[in-house]
Coordinates of C-alpha atoms and ligand atoms in Angstrom, one line a residue:
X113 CA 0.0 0.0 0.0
X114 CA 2.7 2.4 1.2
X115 CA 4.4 1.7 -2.0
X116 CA 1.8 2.2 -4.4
X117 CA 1.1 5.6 -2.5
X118 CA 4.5 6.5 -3.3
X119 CA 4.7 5.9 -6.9
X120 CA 1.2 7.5 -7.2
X121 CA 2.3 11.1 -5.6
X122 CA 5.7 10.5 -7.4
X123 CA 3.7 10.3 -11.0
X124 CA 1.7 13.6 -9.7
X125 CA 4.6 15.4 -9.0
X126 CA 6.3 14.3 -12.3
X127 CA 2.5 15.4 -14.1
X128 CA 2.5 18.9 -12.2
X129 CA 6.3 19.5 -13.0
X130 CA 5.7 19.1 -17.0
X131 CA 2.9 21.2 -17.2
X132 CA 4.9 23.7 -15.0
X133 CA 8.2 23.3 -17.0
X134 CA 7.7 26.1 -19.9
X135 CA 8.5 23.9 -23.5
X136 CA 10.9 26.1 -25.2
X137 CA 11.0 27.3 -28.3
X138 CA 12.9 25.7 -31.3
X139 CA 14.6 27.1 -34.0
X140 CA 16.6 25.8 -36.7
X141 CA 18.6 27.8 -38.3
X142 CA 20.2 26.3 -41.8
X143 CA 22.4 27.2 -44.2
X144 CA 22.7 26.1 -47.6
X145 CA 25.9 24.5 -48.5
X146 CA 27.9 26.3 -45.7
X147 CA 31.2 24.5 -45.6
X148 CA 32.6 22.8 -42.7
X149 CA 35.2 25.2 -42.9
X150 CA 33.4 28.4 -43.6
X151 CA 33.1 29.6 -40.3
X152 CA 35.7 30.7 -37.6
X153 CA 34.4 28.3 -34.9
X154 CA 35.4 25.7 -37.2
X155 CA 38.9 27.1 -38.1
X156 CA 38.2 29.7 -40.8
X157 CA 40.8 32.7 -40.3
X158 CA 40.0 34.6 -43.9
X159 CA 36.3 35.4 -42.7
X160 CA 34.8 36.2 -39.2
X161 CA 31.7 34.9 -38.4
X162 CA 31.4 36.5 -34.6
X163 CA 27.6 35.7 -34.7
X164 CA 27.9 31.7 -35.6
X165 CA 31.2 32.1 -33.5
X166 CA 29.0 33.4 -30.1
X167 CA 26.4 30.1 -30.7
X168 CA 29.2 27.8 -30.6
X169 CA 31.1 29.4 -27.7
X170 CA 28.4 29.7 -26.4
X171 CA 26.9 26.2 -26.9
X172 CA 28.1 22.5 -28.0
X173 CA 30.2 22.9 -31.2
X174 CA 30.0 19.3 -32.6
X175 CA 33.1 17.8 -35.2
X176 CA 31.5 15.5 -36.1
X177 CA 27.6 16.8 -37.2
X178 CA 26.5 15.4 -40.7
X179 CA 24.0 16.1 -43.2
X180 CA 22.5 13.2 -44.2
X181 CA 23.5 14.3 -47.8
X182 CA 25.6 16.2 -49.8
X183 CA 22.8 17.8 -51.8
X184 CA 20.0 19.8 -50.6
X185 CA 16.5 18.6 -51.2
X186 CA 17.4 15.1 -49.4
X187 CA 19.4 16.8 -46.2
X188 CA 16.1 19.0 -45.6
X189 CA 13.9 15.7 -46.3
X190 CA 16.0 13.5 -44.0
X191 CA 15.6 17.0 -41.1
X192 CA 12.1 17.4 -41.7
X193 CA 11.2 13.4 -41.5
X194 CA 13.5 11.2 -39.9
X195 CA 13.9 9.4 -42.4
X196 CA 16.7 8.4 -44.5
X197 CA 16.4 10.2 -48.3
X198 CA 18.0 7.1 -49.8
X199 CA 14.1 5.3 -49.0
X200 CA 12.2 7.7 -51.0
X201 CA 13.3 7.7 -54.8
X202 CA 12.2 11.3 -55.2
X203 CA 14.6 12.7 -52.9
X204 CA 16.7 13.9 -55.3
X205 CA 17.6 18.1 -56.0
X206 CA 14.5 18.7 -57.2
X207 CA 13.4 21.3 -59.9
X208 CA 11.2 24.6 -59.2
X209 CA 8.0 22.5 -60.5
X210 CA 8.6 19.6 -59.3
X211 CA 5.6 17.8 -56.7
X212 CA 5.9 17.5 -53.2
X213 CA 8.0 14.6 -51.9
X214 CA 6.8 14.4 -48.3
X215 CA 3.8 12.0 -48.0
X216 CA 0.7 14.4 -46.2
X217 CA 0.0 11.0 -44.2
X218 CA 4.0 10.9 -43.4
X219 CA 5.2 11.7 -39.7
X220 CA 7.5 15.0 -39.8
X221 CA 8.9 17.3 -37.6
X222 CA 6.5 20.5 -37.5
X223 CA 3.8 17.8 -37.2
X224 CA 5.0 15.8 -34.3
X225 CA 5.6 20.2 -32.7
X226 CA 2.3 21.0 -33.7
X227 CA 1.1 18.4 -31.7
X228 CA 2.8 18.9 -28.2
X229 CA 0.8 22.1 -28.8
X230 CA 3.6 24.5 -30.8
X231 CA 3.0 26.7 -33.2
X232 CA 5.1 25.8 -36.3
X233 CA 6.6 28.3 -39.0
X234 CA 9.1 27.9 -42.1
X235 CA 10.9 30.7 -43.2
X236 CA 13.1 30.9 -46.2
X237 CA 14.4 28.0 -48.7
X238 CA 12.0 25.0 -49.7
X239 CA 13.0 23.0 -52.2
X240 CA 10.9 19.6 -51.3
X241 CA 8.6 20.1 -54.2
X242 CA 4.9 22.0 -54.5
X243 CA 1.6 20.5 -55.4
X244 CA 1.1 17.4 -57.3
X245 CA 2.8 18.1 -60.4
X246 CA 1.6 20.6 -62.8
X247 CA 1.0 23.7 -60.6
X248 CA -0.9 26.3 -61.2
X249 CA 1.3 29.3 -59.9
X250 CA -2.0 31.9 -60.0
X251 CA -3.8 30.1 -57.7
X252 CA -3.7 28.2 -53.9
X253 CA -0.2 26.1 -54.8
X254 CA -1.1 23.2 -52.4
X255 CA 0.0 20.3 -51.0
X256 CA 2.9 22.4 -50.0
X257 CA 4.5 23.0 -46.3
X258 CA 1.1 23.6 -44.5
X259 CA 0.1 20.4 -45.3
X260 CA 3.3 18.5 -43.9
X261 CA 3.4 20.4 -40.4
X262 CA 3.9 24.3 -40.8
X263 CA 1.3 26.6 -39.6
X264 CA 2.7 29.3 -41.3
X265 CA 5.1 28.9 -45.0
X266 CA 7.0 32.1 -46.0
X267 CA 9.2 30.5 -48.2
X268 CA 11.1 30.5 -52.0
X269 CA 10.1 27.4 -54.0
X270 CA 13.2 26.0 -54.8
X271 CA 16.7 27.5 -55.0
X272 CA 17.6 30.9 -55.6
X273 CA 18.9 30.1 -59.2
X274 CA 15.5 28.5 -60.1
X275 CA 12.3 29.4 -61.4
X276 CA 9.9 30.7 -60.0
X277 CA 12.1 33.6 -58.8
X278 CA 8.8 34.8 -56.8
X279 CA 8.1 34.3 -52.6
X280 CA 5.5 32.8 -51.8
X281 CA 3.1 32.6 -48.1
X282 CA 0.8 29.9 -47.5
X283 CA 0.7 29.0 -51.0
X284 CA -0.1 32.0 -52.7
X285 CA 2.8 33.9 -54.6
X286 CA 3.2 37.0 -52.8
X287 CA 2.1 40.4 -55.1
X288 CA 1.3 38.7 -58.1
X289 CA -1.0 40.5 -60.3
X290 CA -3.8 38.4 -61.5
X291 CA -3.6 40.5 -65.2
X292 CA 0.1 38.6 -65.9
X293 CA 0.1 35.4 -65.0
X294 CA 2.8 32.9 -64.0
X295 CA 3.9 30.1 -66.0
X296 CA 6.8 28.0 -65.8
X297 CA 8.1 25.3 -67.8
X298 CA 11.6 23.0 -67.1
X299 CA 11.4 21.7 -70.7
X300 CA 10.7 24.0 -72.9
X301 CA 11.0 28.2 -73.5
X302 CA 7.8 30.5 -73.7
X303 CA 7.9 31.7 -77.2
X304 CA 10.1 35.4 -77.5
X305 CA 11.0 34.8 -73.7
X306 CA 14.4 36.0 -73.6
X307 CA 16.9 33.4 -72.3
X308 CA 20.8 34.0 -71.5
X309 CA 21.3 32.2 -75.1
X310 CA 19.3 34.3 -77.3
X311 CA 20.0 37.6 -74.9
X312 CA 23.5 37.2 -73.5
X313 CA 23.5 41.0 -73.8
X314 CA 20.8 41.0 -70.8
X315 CA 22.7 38.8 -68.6
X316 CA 24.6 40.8 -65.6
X317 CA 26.2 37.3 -63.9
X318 CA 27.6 35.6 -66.6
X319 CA 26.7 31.4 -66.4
X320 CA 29.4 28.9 -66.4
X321 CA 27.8 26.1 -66.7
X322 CA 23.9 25.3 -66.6
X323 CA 22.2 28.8 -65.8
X324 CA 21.4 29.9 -69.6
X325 CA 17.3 29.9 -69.6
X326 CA 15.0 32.7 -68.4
X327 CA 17.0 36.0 -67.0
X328 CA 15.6 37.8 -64.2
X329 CA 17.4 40.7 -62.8
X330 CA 20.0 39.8 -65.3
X331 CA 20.6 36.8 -63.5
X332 CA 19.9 33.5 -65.8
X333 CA 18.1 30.5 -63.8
X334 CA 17.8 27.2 -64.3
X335 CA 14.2 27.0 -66.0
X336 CA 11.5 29.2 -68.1
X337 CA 9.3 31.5 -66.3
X338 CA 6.6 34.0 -68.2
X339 CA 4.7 36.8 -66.6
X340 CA 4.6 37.7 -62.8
X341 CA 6.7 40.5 -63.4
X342 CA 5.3 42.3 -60.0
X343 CA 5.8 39.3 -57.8
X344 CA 9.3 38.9 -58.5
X345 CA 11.5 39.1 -55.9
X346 CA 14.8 41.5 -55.9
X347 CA 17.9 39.2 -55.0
X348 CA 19.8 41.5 -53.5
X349 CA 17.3 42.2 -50.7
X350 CA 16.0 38.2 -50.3
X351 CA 18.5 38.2 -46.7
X352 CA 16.7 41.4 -45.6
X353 CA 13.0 39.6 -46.6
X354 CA 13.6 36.5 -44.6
X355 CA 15.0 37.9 -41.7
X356 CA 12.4 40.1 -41.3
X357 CA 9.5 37.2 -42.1
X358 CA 11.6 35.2 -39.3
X359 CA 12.0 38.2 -36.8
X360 CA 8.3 38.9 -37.2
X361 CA 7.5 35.7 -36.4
X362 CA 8.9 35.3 -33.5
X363 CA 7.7 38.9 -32.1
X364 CA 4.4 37.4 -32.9
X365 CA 4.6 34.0 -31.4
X366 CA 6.7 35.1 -28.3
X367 CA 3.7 33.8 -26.4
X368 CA 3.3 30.5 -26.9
X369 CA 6.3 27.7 -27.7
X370 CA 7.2 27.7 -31.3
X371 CA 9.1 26.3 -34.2
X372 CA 11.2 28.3 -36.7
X373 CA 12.5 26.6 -39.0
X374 CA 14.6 29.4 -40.8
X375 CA 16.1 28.1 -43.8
X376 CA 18.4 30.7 -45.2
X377 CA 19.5 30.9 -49.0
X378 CA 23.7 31.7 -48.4
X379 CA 26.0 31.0 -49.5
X380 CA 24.2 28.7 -52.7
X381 CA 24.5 30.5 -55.8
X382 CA 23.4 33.1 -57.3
X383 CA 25.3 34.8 -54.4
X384 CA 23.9 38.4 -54.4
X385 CA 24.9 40.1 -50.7
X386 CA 23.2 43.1 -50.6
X387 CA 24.9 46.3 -51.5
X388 CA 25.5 46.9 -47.5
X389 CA 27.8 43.8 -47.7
X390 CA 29.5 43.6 -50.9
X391 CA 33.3 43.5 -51.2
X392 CA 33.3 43.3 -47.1
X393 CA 34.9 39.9 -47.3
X394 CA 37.5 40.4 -50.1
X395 CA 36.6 37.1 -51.6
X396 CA 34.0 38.0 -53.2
X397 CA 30.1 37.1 -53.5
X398 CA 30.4 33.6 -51.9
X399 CA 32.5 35.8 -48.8
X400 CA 30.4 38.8 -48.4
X401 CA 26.9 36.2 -48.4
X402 CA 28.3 34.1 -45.2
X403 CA 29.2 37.6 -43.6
X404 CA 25.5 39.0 -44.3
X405 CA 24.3 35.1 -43.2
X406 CA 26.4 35.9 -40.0
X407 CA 24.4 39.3 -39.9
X408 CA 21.1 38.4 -40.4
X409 CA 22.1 35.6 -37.4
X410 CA 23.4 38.1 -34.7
X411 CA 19.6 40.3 -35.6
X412 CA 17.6 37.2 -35.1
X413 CA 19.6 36.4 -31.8
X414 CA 18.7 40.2 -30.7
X415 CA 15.2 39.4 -31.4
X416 CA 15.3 36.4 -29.2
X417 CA 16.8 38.4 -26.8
X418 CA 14.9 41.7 -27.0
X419 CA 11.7 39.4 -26.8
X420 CA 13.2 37.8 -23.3
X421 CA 12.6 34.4 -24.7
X422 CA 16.1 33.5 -25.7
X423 CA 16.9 31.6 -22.2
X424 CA 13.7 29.7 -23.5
X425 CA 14.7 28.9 -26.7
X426 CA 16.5 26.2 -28.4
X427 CA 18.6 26.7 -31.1
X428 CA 20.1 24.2 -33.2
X429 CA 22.7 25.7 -36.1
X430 CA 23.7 23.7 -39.0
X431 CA 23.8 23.6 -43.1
X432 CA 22.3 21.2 -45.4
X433 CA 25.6 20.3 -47.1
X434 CA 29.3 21.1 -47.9
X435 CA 30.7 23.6 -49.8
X436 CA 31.0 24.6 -53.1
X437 CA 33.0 27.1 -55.1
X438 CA 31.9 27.5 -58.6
X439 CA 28.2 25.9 -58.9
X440 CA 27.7 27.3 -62.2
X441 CA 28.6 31.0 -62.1
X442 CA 31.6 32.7 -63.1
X443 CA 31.2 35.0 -59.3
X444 CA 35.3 34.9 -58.4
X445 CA 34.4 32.5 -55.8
X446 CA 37.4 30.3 -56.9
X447 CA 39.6 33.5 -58.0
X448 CA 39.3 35.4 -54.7
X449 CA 39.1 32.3 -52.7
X450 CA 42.8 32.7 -51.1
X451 CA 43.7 31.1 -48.6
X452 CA 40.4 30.6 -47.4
X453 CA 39.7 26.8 -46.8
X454 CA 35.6 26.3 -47.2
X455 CA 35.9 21.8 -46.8
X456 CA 37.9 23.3 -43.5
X457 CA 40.8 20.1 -43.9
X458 CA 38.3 17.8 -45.3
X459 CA 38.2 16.1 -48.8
X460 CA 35.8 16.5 -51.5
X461 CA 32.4 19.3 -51.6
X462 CA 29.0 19.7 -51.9
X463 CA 28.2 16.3 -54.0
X464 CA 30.7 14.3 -53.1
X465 CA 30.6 10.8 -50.7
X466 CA 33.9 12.3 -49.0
X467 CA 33.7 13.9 -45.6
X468 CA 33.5 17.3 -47.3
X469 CA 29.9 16.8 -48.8
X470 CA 28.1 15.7 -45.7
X471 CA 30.4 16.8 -42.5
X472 CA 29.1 19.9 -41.6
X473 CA 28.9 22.9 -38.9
X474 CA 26.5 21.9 -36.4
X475 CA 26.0 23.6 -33.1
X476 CA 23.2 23.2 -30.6
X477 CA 22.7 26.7 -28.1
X478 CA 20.5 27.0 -25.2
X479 CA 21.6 30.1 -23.1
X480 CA 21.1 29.1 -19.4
X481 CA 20.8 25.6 -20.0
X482 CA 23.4 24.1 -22.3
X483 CA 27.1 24.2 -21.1
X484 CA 30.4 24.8 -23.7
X485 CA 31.6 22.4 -24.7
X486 CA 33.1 20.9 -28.1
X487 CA 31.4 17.5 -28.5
X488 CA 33.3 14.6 -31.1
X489 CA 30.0 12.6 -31.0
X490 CA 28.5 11.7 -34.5
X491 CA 25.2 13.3 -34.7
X492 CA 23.2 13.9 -37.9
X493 CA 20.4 16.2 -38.4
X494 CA 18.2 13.3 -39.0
X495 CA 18.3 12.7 -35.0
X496 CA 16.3 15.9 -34.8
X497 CA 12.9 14.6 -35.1
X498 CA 13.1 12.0 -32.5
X499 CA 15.4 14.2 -30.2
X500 CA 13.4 16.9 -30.2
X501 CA 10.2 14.6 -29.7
X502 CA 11.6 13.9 -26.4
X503 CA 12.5 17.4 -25.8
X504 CA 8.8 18.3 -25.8
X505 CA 7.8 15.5 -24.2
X506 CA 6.3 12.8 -26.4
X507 CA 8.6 9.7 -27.8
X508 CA 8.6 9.2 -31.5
X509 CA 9.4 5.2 -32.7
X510 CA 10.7 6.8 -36.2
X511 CA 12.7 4.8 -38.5
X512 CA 16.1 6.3 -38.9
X513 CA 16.0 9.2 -36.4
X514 CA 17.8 8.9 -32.6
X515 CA 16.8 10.2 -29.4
X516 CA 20.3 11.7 -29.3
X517 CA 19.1 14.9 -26.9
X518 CA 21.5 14.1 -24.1
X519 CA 23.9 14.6 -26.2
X520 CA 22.5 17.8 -28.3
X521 CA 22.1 19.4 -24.6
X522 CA 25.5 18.3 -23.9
X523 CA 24.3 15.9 -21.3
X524 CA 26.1 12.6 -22.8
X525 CA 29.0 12.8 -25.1
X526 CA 27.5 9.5 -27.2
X527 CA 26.5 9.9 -30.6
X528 CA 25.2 7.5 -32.9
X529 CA 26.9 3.9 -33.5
X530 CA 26.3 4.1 -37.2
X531 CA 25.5 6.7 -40.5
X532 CA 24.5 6.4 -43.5
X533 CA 25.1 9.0 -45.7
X534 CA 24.6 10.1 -49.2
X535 CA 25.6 12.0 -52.2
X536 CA 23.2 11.8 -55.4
X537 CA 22.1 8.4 -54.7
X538 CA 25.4 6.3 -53.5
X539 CA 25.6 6.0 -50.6
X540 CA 28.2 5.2 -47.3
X541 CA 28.6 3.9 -43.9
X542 CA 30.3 6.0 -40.9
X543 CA 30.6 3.9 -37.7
X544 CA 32.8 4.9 -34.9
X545 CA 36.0 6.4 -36.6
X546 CA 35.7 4.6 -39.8
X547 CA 34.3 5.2 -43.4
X548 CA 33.4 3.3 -45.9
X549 CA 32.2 3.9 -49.4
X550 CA 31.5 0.5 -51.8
X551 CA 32.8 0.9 -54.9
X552 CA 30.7 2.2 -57.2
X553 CA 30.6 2.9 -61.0
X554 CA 31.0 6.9 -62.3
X555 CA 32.6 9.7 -63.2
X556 CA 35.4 10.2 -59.8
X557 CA 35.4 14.4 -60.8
X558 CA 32.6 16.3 -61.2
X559 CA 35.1 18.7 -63.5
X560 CA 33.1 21.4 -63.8
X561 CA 32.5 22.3 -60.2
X562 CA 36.0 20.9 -59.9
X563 CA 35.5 18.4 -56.8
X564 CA 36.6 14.6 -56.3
X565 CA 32.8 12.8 -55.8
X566 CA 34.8 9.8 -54.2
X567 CA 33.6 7.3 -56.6
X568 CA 35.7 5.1 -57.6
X569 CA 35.1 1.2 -58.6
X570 CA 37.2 0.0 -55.4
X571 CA 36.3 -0.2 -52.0
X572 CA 37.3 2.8 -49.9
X573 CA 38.2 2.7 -45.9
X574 CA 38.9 5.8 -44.0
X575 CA 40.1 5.7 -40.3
X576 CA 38.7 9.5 -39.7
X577 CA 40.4 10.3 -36.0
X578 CA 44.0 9.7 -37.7
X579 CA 43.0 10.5 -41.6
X580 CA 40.2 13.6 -41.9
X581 CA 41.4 14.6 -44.9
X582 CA 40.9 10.8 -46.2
X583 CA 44.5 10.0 -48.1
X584 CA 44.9 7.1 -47.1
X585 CA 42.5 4.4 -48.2
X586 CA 43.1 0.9 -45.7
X587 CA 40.2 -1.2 -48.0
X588 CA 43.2 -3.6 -48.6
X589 CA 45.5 -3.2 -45.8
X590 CA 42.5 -3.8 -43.5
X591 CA 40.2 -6.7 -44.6
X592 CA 38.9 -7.4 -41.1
X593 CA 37.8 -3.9 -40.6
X594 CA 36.2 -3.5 -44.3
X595 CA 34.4 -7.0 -43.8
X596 CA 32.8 -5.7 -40.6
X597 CA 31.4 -2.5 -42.4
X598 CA 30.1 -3.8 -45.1
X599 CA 28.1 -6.3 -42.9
X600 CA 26.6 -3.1 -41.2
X601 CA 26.5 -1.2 -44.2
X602 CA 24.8 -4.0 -45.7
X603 CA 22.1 -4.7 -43.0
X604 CA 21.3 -1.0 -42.4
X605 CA 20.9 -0.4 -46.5
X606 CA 18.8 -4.1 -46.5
X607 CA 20.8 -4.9 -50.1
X608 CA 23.7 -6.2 -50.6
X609 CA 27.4 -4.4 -52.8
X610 CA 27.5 -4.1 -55.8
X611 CA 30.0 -5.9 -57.4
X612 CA 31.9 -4.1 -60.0
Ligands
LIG76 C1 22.5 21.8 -59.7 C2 22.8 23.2 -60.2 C3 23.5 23.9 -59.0 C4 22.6 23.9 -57.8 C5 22.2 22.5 -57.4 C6 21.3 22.4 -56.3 C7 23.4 23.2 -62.5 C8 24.5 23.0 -63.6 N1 23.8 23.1 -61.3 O1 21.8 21.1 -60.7 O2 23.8 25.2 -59.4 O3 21.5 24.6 -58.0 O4 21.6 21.8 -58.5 O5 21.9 22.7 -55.1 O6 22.3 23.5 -62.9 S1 21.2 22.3 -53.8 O7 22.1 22.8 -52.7 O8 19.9 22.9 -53.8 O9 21.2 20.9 -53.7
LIG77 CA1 22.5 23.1 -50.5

């Protein structure tokens, strides 16, 4: 009797503290294809970044934080379901037009919020596809992030350097006059449209490779677009739009616990810093972007701060994959580059299977709450969902996502045993210090970006803690230690190695 007392006042008390216990805010800030060495936390001495810089002093800077991909649209489908992009075909960068690839029946991570009673928001960069295929951009453009989890969608469809180059709020493109109507068309031009081909004399950032169809602000996109002239946005002052979206939203939700998920556009091309910020970095566009991305951070933070919530608020820092220098625009990013190191000692880029594609900043901050530290755990952004499930109090039994929050609040200093990651569809196992990529067939350069891809038709075996910058492959010098990752590799992916 006297026991069962006990354990009943002990579940009343545990009841009255978690309705007492204030859920904090969350907010996820994410760049897109932020290096691992872009910022001075993580060794950059070219560019400051004192804003990034004060959430990592200031919170747990992990070494070892992953993407799960070295492209976009699967990193943000992997963050925003928990599950890995390699299980959903579609996952793959995705064009302006293309459909929605998260199920409206699928568990994600604004839903799971939603339900422990936040209010959910997206701010900034999509790029998970609209509707179901042949949109109408003139009318409600739905499913699209408010039927996946977000209350509230202030967003860009795709990428910066595709069409439609127009904003766009809970589905409806934002000023668009109903007298010119948008179309858009991946295929095939709108007859007399000009394009960076038949126009080159319009063009103001000259193309390198890809980047020749419609021109808008003398910037040629990947795509056709006709009409919408009103609605379409100025690049120079897209930083200045979402921050203000994102700082609004927060003023207005200060009240109850919510979710920002603020996905910012730098430093993917076209890099246009606003005039405030240009030749600030002296490495040009891709420089002066991740000092205005380091702005626009420090203004949210004063936000946060001003709205005496930021001791309430959870912030989790990180980029959707690794860097890239010249992604199709002739912008000096490689000329001014100097000694500037943007894969921060690591091999390969954005694309590639190498560390450089998928190893990434990632910092978690919680003034008041979370300790310094430095943390060498392996964590990936995919651990989010199921992390932050727990944060809020509810458990999520998702299918690739870990409860890692002891570790994201600097609690624990475990990580996960084993991950998966990805570049454009191959894919490779990290497990404790090791890597592995199966040998795969394919082009080992991607020559016009210029960066090593890591395919190669041999098996590849990294020790990381002694080799980061992956020179020396041990496939053959280490037969034990290859045969035990492809067994995991194998029983995580459920198919067997290809051959070659
Ligand atoms: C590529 C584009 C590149 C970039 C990338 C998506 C060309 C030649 N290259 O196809 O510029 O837009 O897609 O980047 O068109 S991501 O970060 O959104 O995955
Ligand atoms: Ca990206």
């Amino acid at each position: 009797m006297f026991s069962f007392v006990l354990l009943w006042s002990c579940k009343q008390n545990r009841k009255a503290a978690i309705n007492t216990v204030k859920q904090p805010n969350i907010v996820v800030i994410y760049l897109d294809d932020l290096g691992y060495g872009d910022v001075s936390a993580y060794g950059a001495t070219a560019l400051q970044t004192p804003n990034i810089d004060a959430l990592a002093k200031g919170g747990i800077k992990f070494t070892n934080g992953y993407a799960t991909s070295a492209t976009c649209t699967p990193s943000r489908y992997a963050l925003l379901t928990g599950v890995y992009p390699w299980r959903n075909k579609s996952a793959k960068i995705l064009s302006g037009s293309a459909p929605l690839i998260i199920s409206e029946t699928q568990q994600t991570l604004p839903k799971l919020l939603q339900k422990q009673g936040y209010q959910t928001g997206v701010v900034g960069k999509w790029h998970l596809g609209l509707g179901k295929g042949n949109v109408n951009w003139n009318e409600k453009i739905s499913p699209g992030p408010n039927e996946v989890g977000f209350d509230d969608a202030y967003i860009l469809a795709a990428t910066q350097d595709r069409v439609p180059t127009v904003y766009i709020e809970d589905g409806h493109v934002v000023g668009l006059d109903k007298n010119d109507p948008i179309q858009v068309n991946y295929k095939k031009n709108f007859e007399g449209e000009p394009t960076a081909i038949s126009n080159p004399e319009l063009v103001t950032m000259k193309w390198h490779h890809g980047h020749n169809n419609s021109i808008v602000n003398g910037i040629p996109r990947i795509g056709y677009m006709k009409g919408g002239e009103a609605a379409k946005w100025t690049d120079t002052k897209m930083a200045d739009y979402f921050l203000a979206k994102a700082q609004d939203y927060i003023k207005t939700n200060k009240e109850k616990p919510f979710f920002l998920y603020y996905a910012m556009q730098q430093p993917h091309v076209p890099r246009t810093p606003h005039p405030r910020f240009v030749g600030k970095s002296g490495m040009g566009p891709r420089g002066d972007v991740i000092l205005e991305a380091d702005w626009c951070i420090g203004e949210l933070m004063k936000t946060l701060k001003e709205a005496e919530i930021l001791e309430n608020t959870f912030i989790i820092f990180s980029s959707d994959n690794g860097p890239v220098l010249n992604d199709g625009y002739d912008d000096d990013a490689v000329e001014k580059l100097g000694k500037h190191n943007p894969k921060g000692g690591l091999r390969g880029g954005k694309y590639s299977l190498l560390e450089a594609g998928t190893r990434v900043p990632f910092i978690t901050y919680w003034k008041g709450t979370i300790q310094p530290a430095v943390s060498d755990a392996i964590v990936c952004q995919i651990d989010l969902l199921s992390s932050l499930a727990t944060l809020t109090g509810t458990s999520e039994l998702a299918t690739d996502s870990k409860d890692l929050l002891s570790t994201f609040l600097g609690k624990s200093d475990k990580g996960r045993a084993h991950l998966i990651i990805e570049a454009q569809s191959k894919t490779a196992l990290r497990s404790g210090d090791w890597l592995m990529i199966p040998p795969y067939k394919g082009n080992r350069y991607n020559k016009k970006v210029g960066i090593d891809l890591g395919v190669i038709p041999e098996f590849q075996l990294y020790h990381l803690k002694e080799d980061i910058g992956q020179l020396n492959n041990l496939a053959t010098s280490n037969p034990k230690k290859l045969d035990e990752m492809i067994e995991i590799f194998e029983s995580l992916r459920g198919q067997r190695i290809q051959k070659i």
